[in-house]
PDB file of C-alpha atoms in Angstrom:
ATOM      1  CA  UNK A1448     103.944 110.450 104.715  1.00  0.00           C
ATOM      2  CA  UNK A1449     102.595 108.285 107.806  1.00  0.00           C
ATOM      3  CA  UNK A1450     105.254 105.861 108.505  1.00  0.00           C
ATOM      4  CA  UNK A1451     104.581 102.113 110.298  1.00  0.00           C
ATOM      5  CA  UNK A1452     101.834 102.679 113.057  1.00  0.00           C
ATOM      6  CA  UNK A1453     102.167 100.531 116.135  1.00  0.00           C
ATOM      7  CA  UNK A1454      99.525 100.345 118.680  1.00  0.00           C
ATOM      8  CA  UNK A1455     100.083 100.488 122.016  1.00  0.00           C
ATOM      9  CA  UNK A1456     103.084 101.797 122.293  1.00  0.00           C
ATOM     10  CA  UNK A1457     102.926 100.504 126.246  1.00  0.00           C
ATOM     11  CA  UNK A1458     101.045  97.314 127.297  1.00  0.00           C
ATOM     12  CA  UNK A1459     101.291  96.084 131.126  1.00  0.00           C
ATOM     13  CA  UNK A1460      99.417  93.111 131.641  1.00  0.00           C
ATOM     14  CA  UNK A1461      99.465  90.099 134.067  1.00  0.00           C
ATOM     15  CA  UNK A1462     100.627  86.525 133.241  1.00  0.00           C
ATOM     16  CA  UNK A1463      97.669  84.782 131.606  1.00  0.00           C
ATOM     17  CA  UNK A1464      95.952  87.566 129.880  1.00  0.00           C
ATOM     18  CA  UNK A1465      95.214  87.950 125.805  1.00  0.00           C
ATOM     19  CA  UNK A1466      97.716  90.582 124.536  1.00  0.00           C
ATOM     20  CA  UNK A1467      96.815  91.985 121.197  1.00  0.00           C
ATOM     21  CA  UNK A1468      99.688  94.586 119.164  1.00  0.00           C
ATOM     22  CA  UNK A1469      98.532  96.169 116.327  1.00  0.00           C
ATOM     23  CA  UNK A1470     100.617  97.700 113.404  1.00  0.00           C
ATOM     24  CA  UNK A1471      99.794  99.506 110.082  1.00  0.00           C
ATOM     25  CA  UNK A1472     102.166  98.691 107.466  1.00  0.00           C
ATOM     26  CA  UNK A1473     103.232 102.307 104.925  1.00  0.00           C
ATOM     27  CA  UNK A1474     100.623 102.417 102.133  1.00  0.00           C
ATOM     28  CA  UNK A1475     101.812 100.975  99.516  1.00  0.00           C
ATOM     29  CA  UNK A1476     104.192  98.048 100.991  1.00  0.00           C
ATOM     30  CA  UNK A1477     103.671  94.735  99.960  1.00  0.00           C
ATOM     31  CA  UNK A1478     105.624  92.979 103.132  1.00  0.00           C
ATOM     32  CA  UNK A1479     105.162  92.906 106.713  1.00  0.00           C
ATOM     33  CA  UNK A1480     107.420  91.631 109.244  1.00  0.00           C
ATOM     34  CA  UNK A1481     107.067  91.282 112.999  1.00  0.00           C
ATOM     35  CA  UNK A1482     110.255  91.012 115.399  1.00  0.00           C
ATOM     36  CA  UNK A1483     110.932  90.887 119.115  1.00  0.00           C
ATOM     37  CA  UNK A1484     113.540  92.599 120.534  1.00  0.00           C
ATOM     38  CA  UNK A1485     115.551  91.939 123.903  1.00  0.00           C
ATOM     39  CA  UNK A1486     118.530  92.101 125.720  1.00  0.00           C
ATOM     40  CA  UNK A1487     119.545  88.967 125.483  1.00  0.00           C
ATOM     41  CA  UNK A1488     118.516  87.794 122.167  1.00  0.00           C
ATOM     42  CA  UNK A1489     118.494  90.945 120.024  1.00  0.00           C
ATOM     43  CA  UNK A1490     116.091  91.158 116.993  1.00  0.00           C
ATOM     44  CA  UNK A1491     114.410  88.173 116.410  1.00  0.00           C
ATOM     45  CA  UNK A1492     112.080  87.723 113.085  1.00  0.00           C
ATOM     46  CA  UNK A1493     108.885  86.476 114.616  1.00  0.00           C
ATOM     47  CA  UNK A1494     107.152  86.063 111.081  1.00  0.00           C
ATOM     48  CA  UNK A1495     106.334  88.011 107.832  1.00  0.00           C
ATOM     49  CA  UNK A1496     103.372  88.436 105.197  1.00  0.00           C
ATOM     50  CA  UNK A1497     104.104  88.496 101.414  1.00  0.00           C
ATOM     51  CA  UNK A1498     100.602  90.373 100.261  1.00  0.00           C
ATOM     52  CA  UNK A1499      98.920  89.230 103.381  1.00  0.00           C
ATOM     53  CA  UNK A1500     100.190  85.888 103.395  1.00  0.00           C
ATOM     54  CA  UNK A1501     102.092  84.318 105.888  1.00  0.00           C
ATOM     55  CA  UNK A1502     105.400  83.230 104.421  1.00  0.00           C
ATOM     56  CA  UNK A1503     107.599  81.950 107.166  1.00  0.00           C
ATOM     57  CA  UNK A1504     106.444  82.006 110.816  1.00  0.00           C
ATOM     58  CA  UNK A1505     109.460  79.559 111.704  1.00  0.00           C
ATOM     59  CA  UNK A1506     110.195  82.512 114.573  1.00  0.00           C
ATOM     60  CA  UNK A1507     107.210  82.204 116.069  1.00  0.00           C
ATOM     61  CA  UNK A1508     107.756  80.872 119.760  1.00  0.00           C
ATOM     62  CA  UNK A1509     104.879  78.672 120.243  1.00  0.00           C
ATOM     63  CA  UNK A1510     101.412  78.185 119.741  1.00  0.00           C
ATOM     64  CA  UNK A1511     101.012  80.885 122.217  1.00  0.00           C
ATOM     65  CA  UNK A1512     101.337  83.325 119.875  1.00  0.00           C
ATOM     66  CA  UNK A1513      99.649  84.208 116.454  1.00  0.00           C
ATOM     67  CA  UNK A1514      99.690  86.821 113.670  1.00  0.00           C
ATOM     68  CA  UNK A1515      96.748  87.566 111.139  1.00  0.00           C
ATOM     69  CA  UNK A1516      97.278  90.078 108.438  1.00  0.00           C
ATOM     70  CA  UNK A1517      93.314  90.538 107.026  1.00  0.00           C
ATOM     71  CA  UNK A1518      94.337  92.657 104.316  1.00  0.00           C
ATOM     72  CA  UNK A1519      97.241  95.005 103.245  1.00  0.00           C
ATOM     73  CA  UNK A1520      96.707  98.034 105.874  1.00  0.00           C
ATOM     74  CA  UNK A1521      96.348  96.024 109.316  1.00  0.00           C
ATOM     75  CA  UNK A1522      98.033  93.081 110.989  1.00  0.00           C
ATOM     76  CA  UNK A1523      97.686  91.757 114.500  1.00  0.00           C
ATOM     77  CA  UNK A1524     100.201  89.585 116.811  1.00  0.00           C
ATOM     78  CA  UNK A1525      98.849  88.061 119.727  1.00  0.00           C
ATOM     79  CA  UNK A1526      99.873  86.427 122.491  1.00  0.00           C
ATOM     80  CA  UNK A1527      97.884  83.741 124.131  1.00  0.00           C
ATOM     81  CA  UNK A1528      98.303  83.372 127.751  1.00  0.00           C
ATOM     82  CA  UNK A1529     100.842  85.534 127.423  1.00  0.00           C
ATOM     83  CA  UNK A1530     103.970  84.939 130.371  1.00  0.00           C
ATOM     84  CA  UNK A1531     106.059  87.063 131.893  1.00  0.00           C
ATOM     85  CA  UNK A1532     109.235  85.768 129.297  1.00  0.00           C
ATOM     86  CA  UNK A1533     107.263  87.173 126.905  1.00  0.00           C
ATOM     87  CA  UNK A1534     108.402  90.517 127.868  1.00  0.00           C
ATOM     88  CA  UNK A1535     109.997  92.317 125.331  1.00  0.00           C
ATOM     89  CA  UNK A1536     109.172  95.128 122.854  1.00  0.00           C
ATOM     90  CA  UNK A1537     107.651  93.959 119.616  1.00  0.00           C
ATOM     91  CA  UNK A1538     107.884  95.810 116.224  1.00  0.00           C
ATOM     92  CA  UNK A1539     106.470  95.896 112.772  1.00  0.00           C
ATOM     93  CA  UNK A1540     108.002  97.137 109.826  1.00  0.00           C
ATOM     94  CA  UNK A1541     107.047  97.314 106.529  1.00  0.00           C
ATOM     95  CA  UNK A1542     109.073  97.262 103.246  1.00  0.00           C
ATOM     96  CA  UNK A1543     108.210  97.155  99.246  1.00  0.00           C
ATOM     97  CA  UNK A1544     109.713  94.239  97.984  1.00  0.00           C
ATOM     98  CA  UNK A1545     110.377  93.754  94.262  1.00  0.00           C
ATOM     99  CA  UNK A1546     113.286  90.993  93.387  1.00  0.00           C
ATOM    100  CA  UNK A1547     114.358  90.570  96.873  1.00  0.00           C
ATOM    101  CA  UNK A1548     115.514  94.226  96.967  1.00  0.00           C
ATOM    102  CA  UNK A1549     113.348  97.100  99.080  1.00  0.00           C
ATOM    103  CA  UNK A1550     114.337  99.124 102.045  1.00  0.00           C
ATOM    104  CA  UNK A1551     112.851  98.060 105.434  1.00  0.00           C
ATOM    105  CA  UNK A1552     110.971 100.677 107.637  1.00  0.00           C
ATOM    106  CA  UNK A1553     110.362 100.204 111.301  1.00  0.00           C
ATOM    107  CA  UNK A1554     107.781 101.480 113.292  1.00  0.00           C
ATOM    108  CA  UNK A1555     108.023 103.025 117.193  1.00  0.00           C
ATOM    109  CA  UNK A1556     107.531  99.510 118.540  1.00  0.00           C
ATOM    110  CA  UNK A1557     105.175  98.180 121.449  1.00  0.00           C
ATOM    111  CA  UNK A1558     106.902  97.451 124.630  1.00  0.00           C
ATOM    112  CA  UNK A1559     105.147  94.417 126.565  1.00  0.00           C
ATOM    113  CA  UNK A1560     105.425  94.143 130.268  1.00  0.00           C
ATOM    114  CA  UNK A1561     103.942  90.791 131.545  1.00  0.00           C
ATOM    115  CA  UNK A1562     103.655  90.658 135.677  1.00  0.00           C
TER     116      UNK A1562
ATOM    117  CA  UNK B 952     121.243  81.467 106.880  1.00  0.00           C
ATOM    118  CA  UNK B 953     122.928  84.304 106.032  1.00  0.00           C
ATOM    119  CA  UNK B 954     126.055  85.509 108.767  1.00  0.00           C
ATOM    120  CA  UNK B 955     126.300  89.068 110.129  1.00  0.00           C
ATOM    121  CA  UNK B 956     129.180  90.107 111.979  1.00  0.00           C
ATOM    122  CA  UNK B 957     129.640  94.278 113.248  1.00  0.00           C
ATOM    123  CA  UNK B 958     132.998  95.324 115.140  1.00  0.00           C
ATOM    124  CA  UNK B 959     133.283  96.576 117.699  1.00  0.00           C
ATOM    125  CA  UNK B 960     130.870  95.558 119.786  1.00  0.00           C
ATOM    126  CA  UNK B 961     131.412  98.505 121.941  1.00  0.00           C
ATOM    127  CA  UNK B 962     132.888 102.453 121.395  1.00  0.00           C
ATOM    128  CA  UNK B 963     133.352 105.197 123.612  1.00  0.00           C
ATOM    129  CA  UNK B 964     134.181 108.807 121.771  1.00  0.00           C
ATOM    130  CA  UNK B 965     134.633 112.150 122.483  1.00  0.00           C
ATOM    131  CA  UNK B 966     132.452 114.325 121.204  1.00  0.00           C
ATOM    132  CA  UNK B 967     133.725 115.970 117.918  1.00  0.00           C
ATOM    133  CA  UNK B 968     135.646 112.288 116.960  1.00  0.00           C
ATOM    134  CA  UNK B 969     135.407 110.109 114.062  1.00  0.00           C
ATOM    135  CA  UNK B 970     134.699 106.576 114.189  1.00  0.00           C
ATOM    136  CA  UNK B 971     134.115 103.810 111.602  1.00  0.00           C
ATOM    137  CA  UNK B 972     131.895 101.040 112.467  1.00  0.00           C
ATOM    138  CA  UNK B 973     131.864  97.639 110.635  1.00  0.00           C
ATOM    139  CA  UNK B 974     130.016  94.675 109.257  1.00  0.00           C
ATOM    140  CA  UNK B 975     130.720  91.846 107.396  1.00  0.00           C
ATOM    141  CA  UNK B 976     128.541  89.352 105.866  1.00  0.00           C
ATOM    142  CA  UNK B 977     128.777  85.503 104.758  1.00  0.00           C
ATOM    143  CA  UNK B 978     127.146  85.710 101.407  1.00  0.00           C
ATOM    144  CA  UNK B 979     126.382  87.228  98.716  1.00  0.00           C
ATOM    145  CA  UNK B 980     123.091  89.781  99.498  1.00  0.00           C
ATOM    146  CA  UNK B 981     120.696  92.126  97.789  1.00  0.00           C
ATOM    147  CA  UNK B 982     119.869  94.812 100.255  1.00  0.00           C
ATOM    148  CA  UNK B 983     121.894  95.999 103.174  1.00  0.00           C
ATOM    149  CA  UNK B 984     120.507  98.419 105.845  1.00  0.00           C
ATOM    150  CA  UNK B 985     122.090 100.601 108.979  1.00  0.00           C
ATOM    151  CA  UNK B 986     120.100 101.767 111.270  1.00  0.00           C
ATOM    152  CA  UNK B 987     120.596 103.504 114.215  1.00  0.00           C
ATOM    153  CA  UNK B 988     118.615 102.621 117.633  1.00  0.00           C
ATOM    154  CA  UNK B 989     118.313 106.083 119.632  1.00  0.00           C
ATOM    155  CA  UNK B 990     118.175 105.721 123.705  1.00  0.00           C
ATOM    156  CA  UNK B 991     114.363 106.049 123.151  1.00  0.00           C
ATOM    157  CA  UNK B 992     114.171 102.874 121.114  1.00  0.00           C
ATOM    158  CA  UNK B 993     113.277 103.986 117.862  1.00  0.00           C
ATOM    159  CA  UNK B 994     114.875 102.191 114.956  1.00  0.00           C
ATOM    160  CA  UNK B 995     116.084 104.694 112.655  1.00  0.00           C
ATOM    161  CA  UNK B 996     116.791 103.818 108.723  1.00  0.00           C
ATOM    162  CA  UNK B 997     120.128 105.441 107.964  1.00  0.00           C
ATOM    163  CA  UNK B 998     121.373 104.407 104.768  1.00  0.00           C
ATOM    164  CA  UNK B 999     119.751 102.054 102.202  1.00  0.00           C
ATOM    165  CA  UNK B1000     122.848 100.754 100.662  1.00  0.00           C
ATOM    166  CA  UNK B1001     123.296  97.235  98.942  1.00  0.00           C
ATOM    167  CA  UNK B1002     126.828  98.674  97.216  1.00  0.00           C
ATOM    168  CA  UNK B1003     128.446 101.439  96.818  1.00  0.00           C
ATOM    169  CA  UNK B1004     129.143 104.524  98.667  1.00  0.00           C
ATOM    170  CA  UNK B1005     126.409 107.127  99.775  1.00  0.00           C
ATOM    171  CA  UNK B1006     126.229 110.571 102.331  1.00  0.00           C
ATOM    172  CA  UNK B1007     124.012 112.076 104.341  1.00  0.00           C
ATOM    173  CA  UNK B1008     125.719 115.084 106.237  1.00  0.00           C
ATOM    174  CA  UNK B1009     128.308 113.877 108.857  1.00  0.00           C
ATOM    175  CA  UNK B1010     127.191 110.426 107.970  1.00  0.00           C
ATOM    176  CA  UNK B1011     128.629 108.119 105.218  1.00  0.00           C
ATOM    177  CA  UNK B1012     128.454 104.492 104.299  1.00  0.00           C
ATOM    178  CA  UNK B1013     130.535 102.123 101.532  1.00  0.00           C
ATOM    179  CA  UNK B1014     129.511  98.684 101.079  1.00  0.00           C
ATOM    180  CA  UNK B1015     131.926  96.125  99.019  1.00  0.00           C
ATOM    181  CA  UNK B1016     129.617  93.659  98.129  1.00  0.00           C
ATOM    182  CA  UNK B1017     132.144  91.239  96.136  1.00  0.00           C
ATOM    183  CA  UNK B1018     134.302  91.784  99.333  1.00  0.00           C
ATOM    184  CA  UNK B1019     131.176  91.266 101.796  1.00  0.00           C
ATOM    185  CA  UNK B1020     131.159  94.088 103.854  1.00  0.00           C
ATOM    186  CA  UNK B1021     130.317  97.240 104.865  1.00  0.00           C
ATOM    187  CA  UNK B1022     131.530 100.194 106.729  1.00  0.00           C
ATOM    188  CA  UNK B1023     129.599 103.621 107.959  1.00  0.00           C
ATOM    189  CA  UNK B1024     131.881 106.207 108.974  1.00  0.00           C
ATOM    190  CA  UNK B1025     130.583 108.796 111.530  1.00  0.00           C
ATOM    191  CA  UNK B1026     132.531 112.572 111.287  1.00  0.00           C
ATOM    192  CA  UNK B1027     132.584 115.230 114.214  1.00  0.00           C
ATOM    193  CA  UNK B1028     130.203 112.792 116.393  1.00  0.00           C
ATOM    194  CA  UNK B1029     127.627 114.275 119.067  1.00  0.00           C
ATOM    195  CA  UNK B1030     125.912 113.282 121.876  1.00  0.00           C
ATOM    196  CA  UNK B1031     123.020 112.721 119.798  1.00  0.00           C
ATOM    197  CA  UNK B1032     124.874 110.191 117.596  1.00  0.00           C
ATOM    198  CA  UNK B1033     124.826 107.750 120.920  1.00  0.00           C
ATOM    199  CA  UNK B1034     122.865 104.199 120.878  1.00  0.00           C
ATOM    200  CA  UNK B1035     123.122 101.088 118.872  1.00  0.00           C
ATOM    201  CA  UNK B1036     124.165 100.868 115.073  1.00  0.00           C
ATOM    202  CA  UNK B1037     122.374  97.774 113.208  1.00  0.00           C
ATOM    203  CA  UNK B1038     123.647  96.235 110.363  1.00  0.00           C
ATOM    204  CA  UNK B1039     121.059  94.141 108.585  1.00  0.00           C
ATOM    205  CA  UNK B1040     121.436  92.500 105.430  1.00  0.00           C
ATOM    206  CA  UNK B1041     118.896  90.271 102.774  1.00  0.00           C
ATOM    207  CA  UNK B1042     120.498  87.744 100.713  1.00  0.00           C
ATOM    208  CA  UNK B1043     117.891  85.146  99.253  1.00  0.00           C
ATOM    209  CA  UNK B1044     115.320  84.951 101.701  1.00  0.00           C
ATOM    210  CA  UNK B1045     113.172  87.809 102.057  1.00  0.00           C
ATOM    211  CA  UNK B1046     113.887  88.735 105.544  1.00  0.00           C
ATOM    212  CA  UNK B1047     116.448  91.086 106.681  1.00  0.00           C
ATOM    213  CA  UNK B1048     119.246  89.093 108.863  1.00  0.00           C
ATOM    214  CA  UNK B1049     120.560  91.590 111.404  1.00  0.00           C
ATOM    215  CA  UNK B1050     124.129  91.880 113.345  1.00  0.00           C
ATOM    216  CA  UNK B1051     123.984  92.245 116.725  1.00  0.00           C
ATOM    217  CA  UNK B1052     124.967  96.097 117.014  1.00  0.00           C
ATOM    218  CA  UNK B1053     127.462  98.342 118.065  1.00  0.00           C
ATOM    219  CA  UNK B1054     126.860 100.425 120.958  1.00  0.00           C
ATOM    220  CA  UNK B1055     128.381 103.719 120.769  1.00  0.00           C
ATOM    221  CA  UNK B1056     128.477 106.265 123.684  1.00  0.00           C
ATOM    222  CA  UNK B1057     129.501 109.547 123.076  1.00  0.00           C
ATOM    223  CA  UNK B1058     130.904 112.215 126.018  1.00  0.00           C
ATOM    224  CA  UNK B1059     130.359 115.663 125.976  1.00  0.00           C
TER     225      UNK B1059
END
């Protein structure tokens, strides 16, 4: 079975430029989360999708960035100019969630340089 | 929200020792997850265990749930068993809450 698919797995960009991750959530899942990893904050939950809807994007840093999920086998996080602080690796994970219970799969994750 | 605690923070072995790695939580949950975070990155699911006690070869984990925590015990470690163990635990809210690791490093 294909597990979470990230895409790229490696993005260097400079300071102002669009960055787009993508991620394919396990077929199947009905929740989608999207956290940031780095050394000094850890895992951070960024936001997450219930069946495709947003349900808490408190995480999300600013208005910089933005997640769409247009239906239950793709979701995209962007980051709008993106900055250098932004650096981090991102990943999706995916999980089947039925009264609150439902193990949580990660994928590879996309690791964000910004210059 | 939800508290996650893991101890130690940090733990050195020689290769063929046993360790036990902890967490404790602040409420009462409905899923808790290790993982284990190889030197490559990758976020590995390890055991799936809201209570009770499960194996998976030199691996084992018990969670107490009325007690709030959890323990995975790691037998005859290798050099492959080196990186950061996650604890990461759901209680109401949907989202997993997770601790903020143990590293383990173990010598050949």
């Amino acid at each position: 079975d294909a597990g979470v698919i990230q895409s790229p797995r490696h993005e260097v960009t400079e300071m102002g430029q669009e960055v787009t991750l993508r991620c394919k959530p396990i077929s199947g899942h009905n929740s989608l989360f999207w956290y940031r990893q780095t050394m000094m904050r850890g895992l951070e939950l960024l936001i997450y999708f219930n069946n495709n809807v947003p349900i808490d994007d408190s995480g999300m840093p600013e208005d910089r960035f933005s997640a769409k999920m247009p239906n239950a086998s793709f979701s995209t996080l962007k980051i709008q100019p993106s900055e250098p602080r932004d650096s981090a690796v991102y990943f999706c994970a995916s999980s089947r969630i039925a009264r609150n219970t439902g193990e949580l799969f990660f994928g590879e994750g996309s690791r964000l340089t910004v210059l | 929200g939800i508290q996650v605690e893991q101890s130690p923070p940090d733990l050195i072995l020689q290769e063929g020792a046993n360790s036990t790695l902890r967490c404790n939580f602040s409420d009462s949950v409905n899923n808790l997850q290790w993982f284990h975070q190889n030197p490559w990155g990758q976020l590995i699911n390890l055991f799936y265990i809201p209570s009770g006690t499960k194996q998976n070869g030199r691996l084992s984990a018990t969670t107490v749930a009325t007690e709030r925590y959890s323990l995975l015990y790691i037998s005859s470690s290798q050099t492959t068993d080196s990186g950061v163990y996650f604890c990461a635990v759901r209680g109401s809210a949907r989202q997993l809450t997770f601790g903020s690791g143990t590293q383990l490093t173990v010598l050949p």
